[in-house]
Short mmCIF file of C-alpha atoms and ligand atoms in Angstrom, two decimals:
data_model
loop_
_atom_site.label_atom_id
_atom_site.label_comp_id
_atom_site.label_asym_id
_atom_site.label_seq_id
_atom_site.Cartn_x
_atom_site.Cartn_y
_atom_site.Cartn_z
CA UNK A 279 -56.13 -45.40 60.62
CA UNK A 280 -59.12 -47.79 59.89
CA UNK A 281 -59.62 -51.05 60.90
CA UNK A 282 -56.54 -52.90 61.33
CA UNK A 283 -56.65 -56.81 59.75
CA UNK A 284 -53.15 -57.79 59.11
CA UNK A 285 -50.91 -59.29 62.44
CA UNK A 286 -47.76 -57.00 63.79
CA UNK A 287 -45.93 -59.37 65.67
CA UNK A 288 -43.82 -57.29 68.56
CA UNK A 289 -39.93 -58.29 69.31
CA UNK A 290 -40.10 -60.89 66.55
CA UNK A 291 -36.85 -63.22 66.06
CA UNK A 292 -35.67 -63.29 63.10
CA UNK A 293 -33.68 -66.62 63.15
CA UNK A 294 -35.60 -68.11 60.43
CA UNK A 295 -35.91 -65.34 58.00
CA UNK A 296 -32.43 -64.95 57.47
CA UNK A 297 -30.14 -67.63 56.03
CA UNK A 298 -27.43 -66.66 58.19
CA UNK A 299 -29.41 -67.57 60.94
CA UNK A 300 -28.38 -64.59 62.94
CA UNK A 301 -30.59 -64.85 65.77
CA UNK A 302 -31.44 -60.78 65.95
CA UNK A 303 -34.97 -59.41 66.43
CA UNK A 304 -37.17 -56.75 64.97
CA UNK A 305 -39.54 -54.58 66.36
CA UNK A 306 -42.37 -55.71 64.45
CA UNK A 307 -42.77 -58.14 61.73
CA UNK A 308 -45.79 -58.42 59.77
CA UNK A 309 -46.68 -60.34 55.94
CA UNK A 310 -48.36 -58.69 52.77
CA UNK A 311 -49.91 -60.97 50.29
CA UNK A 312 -51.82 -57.67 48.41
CA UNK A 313 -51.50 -54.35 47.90
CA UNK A 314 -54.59 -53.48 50.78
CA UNK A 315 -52.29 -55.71 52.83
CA UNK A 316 -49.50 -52.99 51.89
CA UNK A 317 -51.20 -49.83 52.56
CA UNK A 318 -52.62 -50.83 55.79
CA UNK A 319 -48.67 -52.03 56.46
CA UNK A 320 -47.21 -48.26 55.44
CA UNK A 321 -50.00 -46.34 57.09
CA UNK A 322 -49.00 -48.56 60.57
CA UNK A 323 -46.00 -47.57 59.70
CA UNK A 324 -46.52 -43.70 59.20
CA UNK A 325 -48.60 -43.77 62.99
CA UNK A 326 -45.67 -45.16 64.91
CA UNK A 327 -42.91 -43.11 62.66
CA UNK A 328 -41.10 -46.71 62.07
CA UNK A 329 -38.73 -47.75 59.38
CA UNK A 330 -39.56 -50.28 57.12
CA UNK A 331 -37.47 -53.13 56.40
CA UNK A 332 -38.64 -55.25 53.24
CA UNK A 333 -37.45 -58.70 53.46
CA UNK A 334 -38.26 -61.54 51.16
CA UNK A 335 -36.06 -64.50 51.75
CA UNK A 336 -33.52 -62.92 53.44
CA UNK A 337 -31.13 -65.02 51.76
CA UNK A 338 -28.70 -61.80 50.97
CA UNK A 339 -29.33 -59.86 53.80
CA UNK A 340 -26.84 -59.60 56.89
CA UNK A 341 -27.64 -57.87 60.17
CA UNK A 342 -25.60 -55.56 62.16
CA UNK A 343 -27.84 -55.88 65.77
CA UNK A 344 -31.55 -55.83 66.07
CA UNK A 345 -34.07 -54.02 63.71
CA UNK A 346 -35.74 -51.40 65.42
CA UNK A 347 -38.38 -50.71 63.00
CA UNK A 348 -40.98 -53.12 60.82
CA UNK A 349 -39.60 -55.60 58.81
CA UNK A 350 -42.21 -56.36 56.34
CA UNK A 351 -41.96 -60.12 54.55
CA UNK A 352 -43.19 -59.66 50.80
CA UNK A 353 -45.70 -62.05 50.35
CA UNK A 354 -47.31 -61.87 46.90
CA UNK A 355 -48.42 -65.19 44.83
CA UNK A 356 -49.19 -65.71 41.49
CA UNK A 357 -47.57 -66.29 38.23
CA UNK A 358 -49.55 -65.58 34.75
CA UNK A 359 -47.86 -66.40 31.66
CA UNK A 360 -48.95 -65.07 28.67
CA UNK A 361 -47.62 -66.61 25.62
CA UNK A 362 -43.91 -66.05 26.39
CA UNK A 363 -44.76 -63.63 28.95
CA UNK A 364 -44.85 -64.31 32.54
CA UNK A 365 -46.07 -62.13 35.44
CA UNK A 366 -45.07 -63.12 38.91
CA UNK A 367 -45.66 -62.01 42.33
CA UNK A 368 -43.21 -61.02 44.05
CA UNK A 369 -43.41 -63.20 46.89
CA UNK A 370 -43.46 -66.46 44.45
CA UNK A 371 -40.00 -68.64 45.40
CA UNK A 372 -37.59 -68.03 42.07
CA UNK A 373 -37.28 -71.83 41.84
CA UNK A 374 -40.29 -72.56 41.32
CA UNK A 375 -40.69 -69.59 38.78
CA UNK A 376 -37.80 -71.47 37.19
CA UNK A 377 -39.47 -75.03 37.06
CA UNK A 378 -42.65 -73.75 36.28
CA UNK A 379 -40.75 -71.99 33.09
CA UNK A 380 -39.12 -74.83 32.05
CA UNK A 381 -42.09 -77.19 32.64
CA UNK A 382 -44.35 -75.01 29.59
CA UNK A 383 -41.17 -74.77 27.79
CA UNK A 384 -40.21 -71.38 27.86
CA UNK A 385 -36.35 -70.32 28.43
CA UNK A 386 -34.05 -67.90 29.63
CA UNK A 387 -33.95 -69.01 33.37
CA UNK A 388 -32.59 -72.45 33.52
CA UNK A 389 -28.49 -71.19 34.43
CA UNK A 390 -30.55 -69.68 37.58
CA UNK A 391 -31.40 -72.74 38.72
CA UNK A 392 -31.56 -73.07 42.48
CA UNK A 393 -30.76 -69.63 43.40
CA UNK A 394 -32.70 -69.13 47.05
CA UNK A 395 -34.66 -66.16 47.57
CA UNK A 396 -38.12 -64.86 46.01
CA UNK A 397 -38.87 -63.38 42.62
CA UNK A 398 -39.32 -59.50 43.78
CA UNK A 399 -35.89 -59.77 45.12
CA UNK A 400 -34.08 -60.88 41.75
CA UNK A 401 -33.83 -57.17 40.23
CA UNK A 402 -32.28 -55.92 43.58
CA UNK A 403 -29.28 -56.97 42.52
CA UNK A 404 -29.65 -58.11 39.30
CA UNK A 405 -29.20 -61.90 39.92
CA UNK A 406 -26.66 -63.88 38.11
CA UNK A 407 -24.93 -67.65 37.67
CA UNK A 408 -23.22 -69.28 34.78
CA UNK A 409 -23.39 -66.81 32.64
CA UNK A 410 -26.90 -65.65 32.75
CA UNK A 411 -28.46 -62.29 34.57
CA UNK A 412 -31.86 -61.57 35.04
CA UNK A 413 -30.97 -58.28 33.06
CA UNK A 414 -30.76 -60.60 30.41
CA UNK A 415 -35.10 -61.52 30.71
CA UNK A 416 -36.29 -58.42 32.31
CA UNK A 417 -39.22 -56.26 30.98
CA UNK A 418 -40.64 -54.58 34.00
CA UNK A 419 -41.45 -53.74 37.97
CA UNK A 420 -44.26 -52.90 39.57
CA UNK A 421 -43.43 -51.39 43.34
CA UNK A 422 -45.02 -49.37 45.67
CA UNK A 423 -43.25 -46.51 47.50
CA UNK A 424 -42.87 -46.38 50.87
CA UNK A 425 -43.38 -43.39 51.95
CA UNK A 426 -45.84 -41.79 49.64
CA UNK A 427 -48.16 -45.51 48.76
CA UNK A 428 -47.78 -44.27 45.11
CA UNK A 429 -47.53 -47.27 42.78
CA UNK A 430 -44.60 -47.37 40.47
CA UNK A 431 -43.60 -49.25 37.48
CA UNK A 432 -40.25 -48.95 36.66
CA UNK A 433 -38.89 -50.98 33.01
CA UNK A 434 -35.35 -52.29 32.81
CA UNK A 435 -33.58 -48.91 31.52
CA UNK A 436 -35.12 -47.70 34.84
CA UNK A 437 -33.72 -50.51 37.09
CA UNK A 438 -29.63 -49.34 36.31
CA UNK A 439 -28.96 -53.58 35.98
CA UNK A 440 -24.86 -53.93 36.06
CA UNK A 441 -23.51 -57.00 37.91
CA UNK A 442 -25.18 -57.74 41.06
CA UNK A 443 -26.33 -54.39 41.25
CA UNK A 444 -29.49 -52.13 40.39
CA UNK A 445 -30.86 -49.01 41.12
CA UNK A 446 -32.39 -50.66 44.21
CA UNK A 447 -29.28 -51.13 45.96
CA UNK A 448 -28.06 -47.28 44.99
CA UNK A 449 -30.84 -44.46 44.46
CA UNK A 450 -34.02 -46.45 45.45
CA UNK A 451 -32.35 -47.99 48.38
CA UNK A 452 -34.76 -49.30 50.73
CA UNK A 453 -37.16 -46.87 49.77
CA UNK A 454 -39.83 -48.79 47.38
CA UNK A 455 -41.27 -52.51 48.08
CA UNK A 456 -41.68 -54.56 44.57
CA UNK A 457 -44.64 -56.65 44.29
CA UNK A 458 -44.68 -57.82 40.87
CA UNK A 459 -41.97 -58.87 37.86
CA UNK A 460 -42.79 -58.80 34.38
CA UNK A 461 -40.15 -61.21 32.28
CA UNK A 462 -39.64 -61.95 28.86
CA UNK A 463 -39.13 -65.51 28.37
CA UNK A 464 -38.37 -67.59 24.70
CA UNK A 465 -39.29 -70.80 23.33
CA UNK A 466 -36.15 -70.97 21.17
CA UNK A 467 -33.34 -71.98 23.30
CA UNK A 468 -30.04 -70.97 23.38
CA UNK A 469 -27.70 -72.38 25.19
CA UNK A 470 -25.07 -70.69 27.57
CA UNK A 471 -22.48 -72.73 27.96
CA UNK A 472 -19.91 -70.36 28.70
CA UNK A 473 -18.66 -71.44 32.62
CA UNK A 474 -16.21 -74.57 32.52
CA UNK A 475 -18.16 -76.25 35.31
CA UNK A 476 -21.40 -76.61 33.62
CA UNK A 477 -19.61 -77.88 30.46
CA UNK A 478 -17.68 -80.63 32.78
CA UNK A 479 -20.57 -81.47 34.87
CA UNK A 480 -22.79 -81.94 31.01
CA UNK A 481 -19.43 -83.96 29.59
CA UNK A 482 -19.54 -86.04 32.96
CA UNK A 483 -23.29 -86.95 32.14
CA UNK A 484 -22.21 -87.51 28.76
CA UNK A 485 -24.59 -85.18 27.00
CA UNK A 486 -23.30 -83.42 23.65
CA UNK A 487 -26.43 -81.43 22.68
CA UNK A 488 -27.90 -80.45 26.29
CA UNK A 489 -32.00 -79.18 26.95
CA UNK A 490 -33.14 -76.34 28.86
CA UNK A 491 -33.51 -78.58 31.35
CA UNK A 492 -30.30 -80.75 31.03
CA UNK A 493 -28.37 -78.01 31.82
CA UNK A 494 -31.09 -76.93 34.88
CA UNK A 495 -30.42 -80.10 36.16
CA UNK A 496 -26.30 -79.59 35.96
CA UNK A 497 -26.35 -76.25 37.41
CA UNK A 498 -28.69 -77.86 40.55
CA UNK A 499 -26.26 -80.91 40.53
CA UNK A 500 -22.90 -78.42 40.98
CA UNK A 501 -24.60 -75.91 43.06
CA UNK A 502 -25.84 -78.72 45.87
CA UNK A 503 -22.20 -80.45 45.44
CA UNK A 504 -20.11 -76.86 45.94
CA UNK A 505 -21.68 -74.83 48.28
CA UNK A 506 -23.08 -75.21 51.53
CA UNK A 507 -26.85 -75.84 51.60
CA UNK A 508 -28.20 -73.01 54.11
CA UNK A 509 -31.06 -75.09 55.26
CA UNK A 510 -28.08 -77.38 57.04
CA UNK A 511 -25.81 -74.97 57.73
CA UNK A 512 -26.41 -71.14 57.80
CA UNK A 513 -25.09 -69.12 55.01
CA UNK A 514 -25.87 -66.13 53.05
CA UNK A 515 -23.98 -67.11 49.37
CA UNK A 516 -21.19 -65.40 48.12
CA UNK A 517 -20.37 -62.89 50.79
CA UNK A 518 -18.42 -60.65 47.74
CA UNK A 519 -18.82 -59.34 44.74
CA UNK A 520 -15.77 -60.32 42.36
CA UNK A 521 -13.79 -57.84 42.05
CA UNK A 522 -13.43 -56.20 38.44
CA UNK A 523 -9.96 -54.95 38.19
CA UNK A 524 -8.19 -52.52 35.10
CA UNK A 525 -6.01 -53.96 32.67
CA UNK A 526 -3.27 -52.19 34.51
CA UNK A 527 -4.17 -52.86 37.83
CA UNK A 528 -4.05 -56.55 36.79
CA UNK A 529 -1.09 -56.38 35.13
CA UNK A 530 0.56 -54.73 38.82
CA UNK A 531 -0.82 -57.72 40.46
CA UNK A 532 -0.04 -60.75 38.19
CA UNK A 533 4.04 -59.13 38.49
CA UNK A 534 4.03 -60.70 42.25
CA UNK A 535 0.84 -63.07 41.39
CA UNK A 536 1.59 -64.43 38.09
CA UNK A 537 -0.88 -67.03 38.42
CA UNK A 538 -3.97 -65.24 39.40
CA UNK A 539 -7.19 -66.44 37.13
CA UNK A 540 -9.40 -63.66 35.51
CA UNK A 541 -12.79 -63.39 32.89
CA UNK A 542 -12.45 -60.48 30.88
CA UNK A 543 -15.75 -58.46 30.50
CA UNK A 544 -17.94 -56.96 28.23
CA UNK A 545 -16.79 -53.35 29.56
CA UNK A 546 -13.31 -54.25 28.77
CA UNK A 547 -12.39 -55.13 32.65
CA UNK A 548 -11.01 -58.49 34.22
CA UNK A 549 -13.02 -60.35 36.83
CA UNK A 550 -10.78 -61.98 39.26
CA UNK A 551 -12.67 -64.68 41.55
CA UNK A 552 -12.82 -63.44 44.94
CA UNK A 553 -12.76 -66.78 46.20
CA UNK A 554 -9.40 -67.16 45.01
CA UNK A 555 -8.09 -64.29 46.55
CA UNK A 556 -9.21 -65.52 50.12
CA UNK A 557 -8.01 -68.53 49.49
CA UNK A 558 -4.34 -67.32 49.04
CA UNK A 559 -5.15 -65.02 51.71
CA UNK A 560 -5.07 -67.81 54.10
CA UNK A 561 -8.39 -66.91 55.26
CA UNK A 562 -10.16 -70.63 54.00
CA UNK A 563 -11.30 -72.50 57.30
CA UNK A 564 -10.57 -69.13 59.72
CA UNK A 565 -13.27 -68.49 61.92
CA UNK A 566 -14.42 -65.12 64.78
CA UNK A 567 -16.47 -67.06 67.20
CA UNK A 568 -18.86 -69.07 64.93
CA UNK A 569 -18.68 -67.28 61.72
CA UNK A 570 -16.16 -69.24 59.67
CA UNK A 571 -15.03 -68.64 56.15
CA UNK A 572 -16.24 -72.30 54.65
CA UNK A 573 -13.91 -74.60 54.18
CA UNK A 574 -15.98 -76.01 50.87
CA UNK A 575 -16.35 -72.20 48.86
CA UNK A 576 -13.63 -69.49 50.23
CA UNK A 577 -16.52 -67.00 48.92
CA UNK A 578 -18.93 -68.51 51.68
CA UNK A 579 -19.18 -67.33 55.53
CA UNK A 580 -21.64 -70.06 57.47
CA UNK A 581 -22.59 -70.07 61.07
CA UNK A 582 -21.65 -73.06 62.75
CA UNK A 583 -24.20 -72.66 64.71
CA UNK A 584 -24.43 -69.65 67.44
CA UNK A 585 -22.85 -66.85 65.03
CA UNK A 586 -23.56 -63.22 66.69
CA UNK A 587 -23.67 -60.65 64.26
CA UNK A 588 -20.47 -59.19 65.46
CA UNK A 589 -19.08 -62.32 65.07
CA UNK A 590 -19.63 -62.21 61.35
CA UNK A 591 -18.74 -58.65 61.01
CA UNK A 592 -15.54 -59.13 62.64
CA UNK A 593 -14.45 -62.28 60.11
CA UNK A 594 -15.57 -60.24 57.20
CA UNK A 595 -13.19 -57.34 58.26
CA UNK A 596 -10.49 -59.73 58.40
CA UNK A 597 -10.99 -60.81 54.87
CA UNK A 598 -10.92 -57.84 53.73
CA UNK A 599 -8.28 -56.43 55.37
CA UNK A 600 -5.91 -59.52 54.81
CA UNK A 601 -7.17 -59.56 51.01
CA UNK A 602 -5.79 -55.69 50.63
CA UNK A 603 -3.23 -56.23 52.61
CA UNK A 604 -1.70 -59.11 50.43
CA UNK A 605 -2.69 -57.57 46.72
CA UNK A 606 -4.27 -54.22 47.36
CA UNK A 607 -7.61 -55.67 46.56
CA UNK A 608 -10.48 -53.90 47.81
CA UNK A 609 -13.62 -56.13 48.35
CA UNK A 610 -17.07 -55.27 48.20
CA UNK A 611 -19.53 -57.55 49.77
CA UNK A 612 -22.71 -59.08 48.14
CA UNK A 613 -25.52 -58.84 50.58
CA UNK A 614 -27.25 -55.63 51.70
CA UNK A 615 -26.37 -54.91 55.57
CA UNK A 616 -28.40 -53.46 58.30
P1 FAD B 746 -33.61 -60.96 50.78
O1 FAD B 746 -32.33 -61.52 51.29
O2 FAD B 746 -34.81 -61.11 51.61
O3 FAD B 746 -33.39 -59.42 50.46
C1 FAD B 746 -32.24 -58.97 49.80
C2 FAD B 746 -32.39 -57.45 49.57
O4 FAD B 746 -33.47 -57.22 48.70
C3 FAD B 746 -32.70 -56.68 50.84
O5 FAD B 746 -32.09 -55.42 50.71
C4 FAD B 746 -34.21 -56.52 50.80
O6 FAD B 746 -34.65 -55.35 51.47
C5 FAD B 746 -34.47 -56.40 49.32
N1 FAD B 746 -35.77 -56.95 48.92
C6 FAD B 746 -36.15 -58.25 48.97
N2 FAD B 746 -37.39 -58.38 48.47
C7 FAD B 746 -37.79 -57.15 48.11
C8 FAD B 746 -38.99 -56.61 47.56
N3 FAD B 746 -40.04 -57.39 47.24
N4 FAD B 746 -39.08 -55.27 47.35
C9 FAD B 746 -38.03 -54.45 47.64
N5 FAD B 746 -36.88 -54.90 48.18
C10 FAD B 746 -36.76 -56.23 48.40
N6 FAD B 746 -27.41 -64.56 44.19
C11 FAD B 746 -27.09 -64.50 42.86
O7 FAD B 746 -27.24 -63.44 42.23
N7 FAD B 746 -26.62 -65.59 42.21
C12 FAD B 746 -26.44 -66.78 42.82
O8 FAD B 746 -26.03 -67.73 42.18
C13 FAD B 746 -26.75 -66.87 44.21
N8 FAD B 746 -26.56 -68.04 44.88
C14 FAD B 746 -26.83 -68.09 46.23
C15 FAD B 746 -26.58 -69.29 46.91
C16 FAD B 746 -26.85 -69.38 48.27
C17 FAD B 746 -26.59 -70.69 48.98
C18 FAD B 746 -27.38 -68.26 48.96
C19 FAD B 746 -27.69 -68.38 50.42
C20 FAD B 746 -27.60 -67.07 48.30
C21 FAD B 746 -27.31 -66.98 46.93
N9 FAD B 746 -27.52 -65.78 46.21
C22 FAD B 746 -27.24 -65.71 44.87
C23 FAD B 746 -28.02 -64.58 46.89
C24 FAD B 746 -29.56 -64.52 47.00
O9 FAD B 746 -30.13 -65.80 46.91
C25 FAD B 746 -30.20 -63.65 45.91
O10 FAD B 746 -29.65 -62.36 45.95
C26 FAD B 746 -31.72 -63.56 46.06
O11 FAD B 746 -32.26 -62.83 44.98
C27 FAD B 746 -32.15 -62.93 47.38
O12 FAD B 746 -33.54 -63.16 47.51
P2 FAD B 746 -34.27 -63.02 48.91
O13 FAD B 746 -35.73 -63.10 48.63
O14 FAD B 746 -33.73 -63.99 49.86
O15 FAD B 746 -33.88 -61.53 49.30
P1 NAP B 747 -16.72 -70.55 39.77
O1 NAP B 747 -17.39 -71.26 38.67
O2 NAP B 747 -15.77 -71.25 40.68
O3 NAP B 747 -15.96 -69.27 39.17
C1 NAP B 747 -15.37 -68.33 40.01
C2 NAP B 747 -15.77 -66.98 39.52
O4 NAP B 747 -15.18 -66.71 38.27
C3 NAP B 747 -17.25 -66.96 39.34
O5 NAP B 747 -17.82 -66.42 40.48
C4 NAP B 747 -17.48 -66.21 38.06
O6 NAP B 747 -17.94 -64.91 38.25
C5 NAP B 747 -16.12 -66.17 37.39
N1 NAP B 747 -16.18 -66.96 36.15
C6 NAP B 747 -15.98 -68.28 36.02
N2 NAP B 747 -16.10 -68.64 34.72
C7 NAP B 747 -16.38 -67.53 34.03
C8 NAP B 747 -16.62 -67.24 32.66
N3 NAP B 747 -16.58 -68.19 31.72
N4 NAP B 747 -16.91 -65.98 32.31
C9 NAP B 747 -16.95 -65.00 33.24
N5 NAP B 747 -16.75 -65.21 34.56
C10 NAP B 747 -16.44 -66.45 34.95
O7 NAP B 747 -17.85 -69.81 40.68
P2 NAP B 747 -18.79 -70.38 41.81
O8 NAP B 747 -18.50 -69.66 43.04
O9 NAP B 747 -18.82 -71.87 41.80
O10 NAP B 747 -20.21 -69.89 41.28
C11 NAP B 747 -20.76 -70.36 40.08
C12 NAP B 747 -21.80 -69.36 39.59
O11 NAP B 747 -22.88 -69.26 40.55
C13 NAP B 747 -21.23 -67.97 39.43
O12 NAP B 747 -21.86 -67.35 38.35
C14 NAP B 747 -21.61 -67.29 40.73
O13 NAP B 747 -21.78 -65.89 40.59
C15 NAP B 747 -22.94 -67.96 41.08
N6 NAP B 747 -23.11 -68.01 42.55
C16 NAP B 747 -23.47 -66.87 43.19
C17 NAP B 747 -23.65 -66.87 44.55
C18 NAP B 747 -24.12 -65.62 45.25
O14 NAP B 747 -24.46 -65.68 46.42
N7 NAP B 747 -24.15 -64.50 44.57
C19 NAP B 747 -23.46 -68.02 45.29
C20 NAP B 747 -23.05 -69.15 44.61
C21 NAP B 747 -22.88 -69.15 43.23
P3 NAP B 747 -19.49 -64.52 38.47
O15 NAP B 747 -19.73 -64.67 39.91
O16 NAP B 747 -19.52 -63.11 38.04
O17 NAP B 747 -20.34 -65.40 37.63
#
């Protein structure tokens, strides 16, 4: 190997880089900010035979134990629009990207308002809120592979987007690090107005004919009213997916649950909120050591404060297993775990 200019921190805590706040460690840690960052990151990497971890917010990432490899923090700035193009490194924070957006008028983002996390990590599982995916804005990737250093580019019909969920979380697992998105943005815009919320939250502000950024501004408003802000209190968002159930299977479970709520999709399936379904669980407020299942969004686990991984693992298995138990249910969670 040549000379070696980036830092590998050894037995690095990871507190801080995971919104949980599990308080695990990793072998080494280390940043990227360019692709000669990168390839002197994978060729440390090859020497000392380690895994690589690739961790950008870590804001949908839980933790089993310690990481005994390199977790590598994707660090890439930069965001060039082009007419109503934008490129964006993948280590810019997707909030911003949003502002920024909305500040040269361009649209598409503004019902992903507030979502934490940076840009490279929005195709991983094809982010989504009110109504809007990134699917939805998506051209193309550019990633490098972690094992070879090839650089790939990979367009959306590549990426396998279906809801909250990508090629990157099947196939391509762990196995490439993105470092730049390519989106498609509009200056006509359209609004989605499609989740009852955001159309209470607009009639509460009294606004009939809402901007881009109107409705930006009621999708921040809801989203630092309903869910727990993991800057106070650690939390890694919805800890499921909603289950998407057959017409049949829903029909079996509204004859003892007449009154459970569902959004039928565009494949034809019903979406029933897993929140919901933990609530009538009983699981709301229950708690393994730390972890507890928020008492302000059933869909939320937070740390109170000292949460051990096991801790978290245990509540979740409780969910799930009280959630089947009571209407056969099967839920899948929503970060990636290691
Ligand atoms: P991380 O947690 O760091 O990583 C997540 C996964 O992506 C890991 O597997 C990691 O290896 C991989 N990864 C990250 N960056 C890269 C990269 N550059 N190259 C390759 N792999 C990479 N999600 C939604 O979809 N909609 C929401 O409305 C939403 N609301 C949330 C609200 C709260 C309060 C919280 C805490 C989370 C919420 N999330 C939501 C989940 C999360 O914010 C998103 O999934 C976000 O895209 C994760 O970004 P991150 O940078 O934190 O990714
Ligand atoms: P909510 O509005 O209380 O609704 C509960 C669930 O029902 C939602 O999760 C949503 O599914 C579904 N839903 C509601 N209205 C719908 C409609 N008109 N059409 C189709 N599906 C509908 O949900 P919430 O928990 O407060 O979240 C609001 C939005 O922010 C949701 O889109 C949610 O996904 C997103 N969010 C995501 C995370 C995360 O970590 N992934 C965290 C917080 C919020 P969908 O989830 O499929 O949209």
């Amino acid at each position: 190997m040549g000379i070696i200019n980036l830092l590998f921190h050894e037995n690095f805590s990871l507190a801080t880089h995971n919104t949980l706040g599990l308080d695990i460690r990793a072998r080494y840690f280390c940043s990227a900010e360019n692709l000669q960052d990168l390839s002197e990151v994978l060729a440390f990497a090859r020497d000392g035979k380690l895994e690589i971890l690739v961790l950008g917010g870590g804001s949908n990432v839980v933790f089993s134990g310690d990481f005994d490899g390199l977790v590598l923090r994707i660090d890439f700035q930069g965001m060039e629009f082009d007419d109503q193009k934008v490129v964006v490194g993948a280590g810019v924070n997707w909030h911003r990207l949003v502002q920024h957006s909305l500040e040269r008028e361009l649209f598409g983002l503004e019902n992903l308002s507030l979502i934490p996390g940076l840009a490279g990590a929005a195709p991983i599982q094809n982010i989504g809120a009110y109504g809007q995916e990134l699917d939805g804005v998506f051209v193309a990737l550019a990633a490098t592979d972690l094992s070879t250093g090839e650089e790939l580019v990979l367009t959306r019909s590549d990426c396998h987007f279906g809801y909250r969920n990508s090629i990157f979380k099947g196939e391509l697992k762990d196995r490439v690090a993105i470092t730049q998105i390519t989106l498609q943005l509009s200056s006509d815009f359209l609004p989605i107005l499609e989740y009852q919320e955001l159309v209470n939250e607009l009639e509460r502000r009294k606004i009939d004919l809402p901007t881009a950024l109107d409705i930006s501004d009621a999708v921040v408003a809801i989203r630092k009213h309903k869910l727990p802000d993991p800057s106070v209190v650690g939390n890694a968002g919805s800890f499921y997916k909603n289950p998407e159930l057959s017409s049949q299977t829903l029909a079996n479970l509204r004859h003892s649950c007449p009154n459970v709520p569902s959004h039928k999709t565009e494949q034809g399936l019903h979406k029933v909120p897993a929140a919901w379904l933990i609530e009538q669980a009983g699981m709301k407020g229950e708690s393994v050591g730390d972890a507890l299942v928020s008492t302000q969004h059933a869909l939320v686990i937070v740390n109170k404060g000292n949460a051990r991984c096991h801790d978290v693992l245990a509540l979740a298995a409780k969910i799930e297993q009280q959630v089947q138990s009571q209407f056969g249910v099967l839920l899948e969670m929503e970060p990636v775990l290691y």
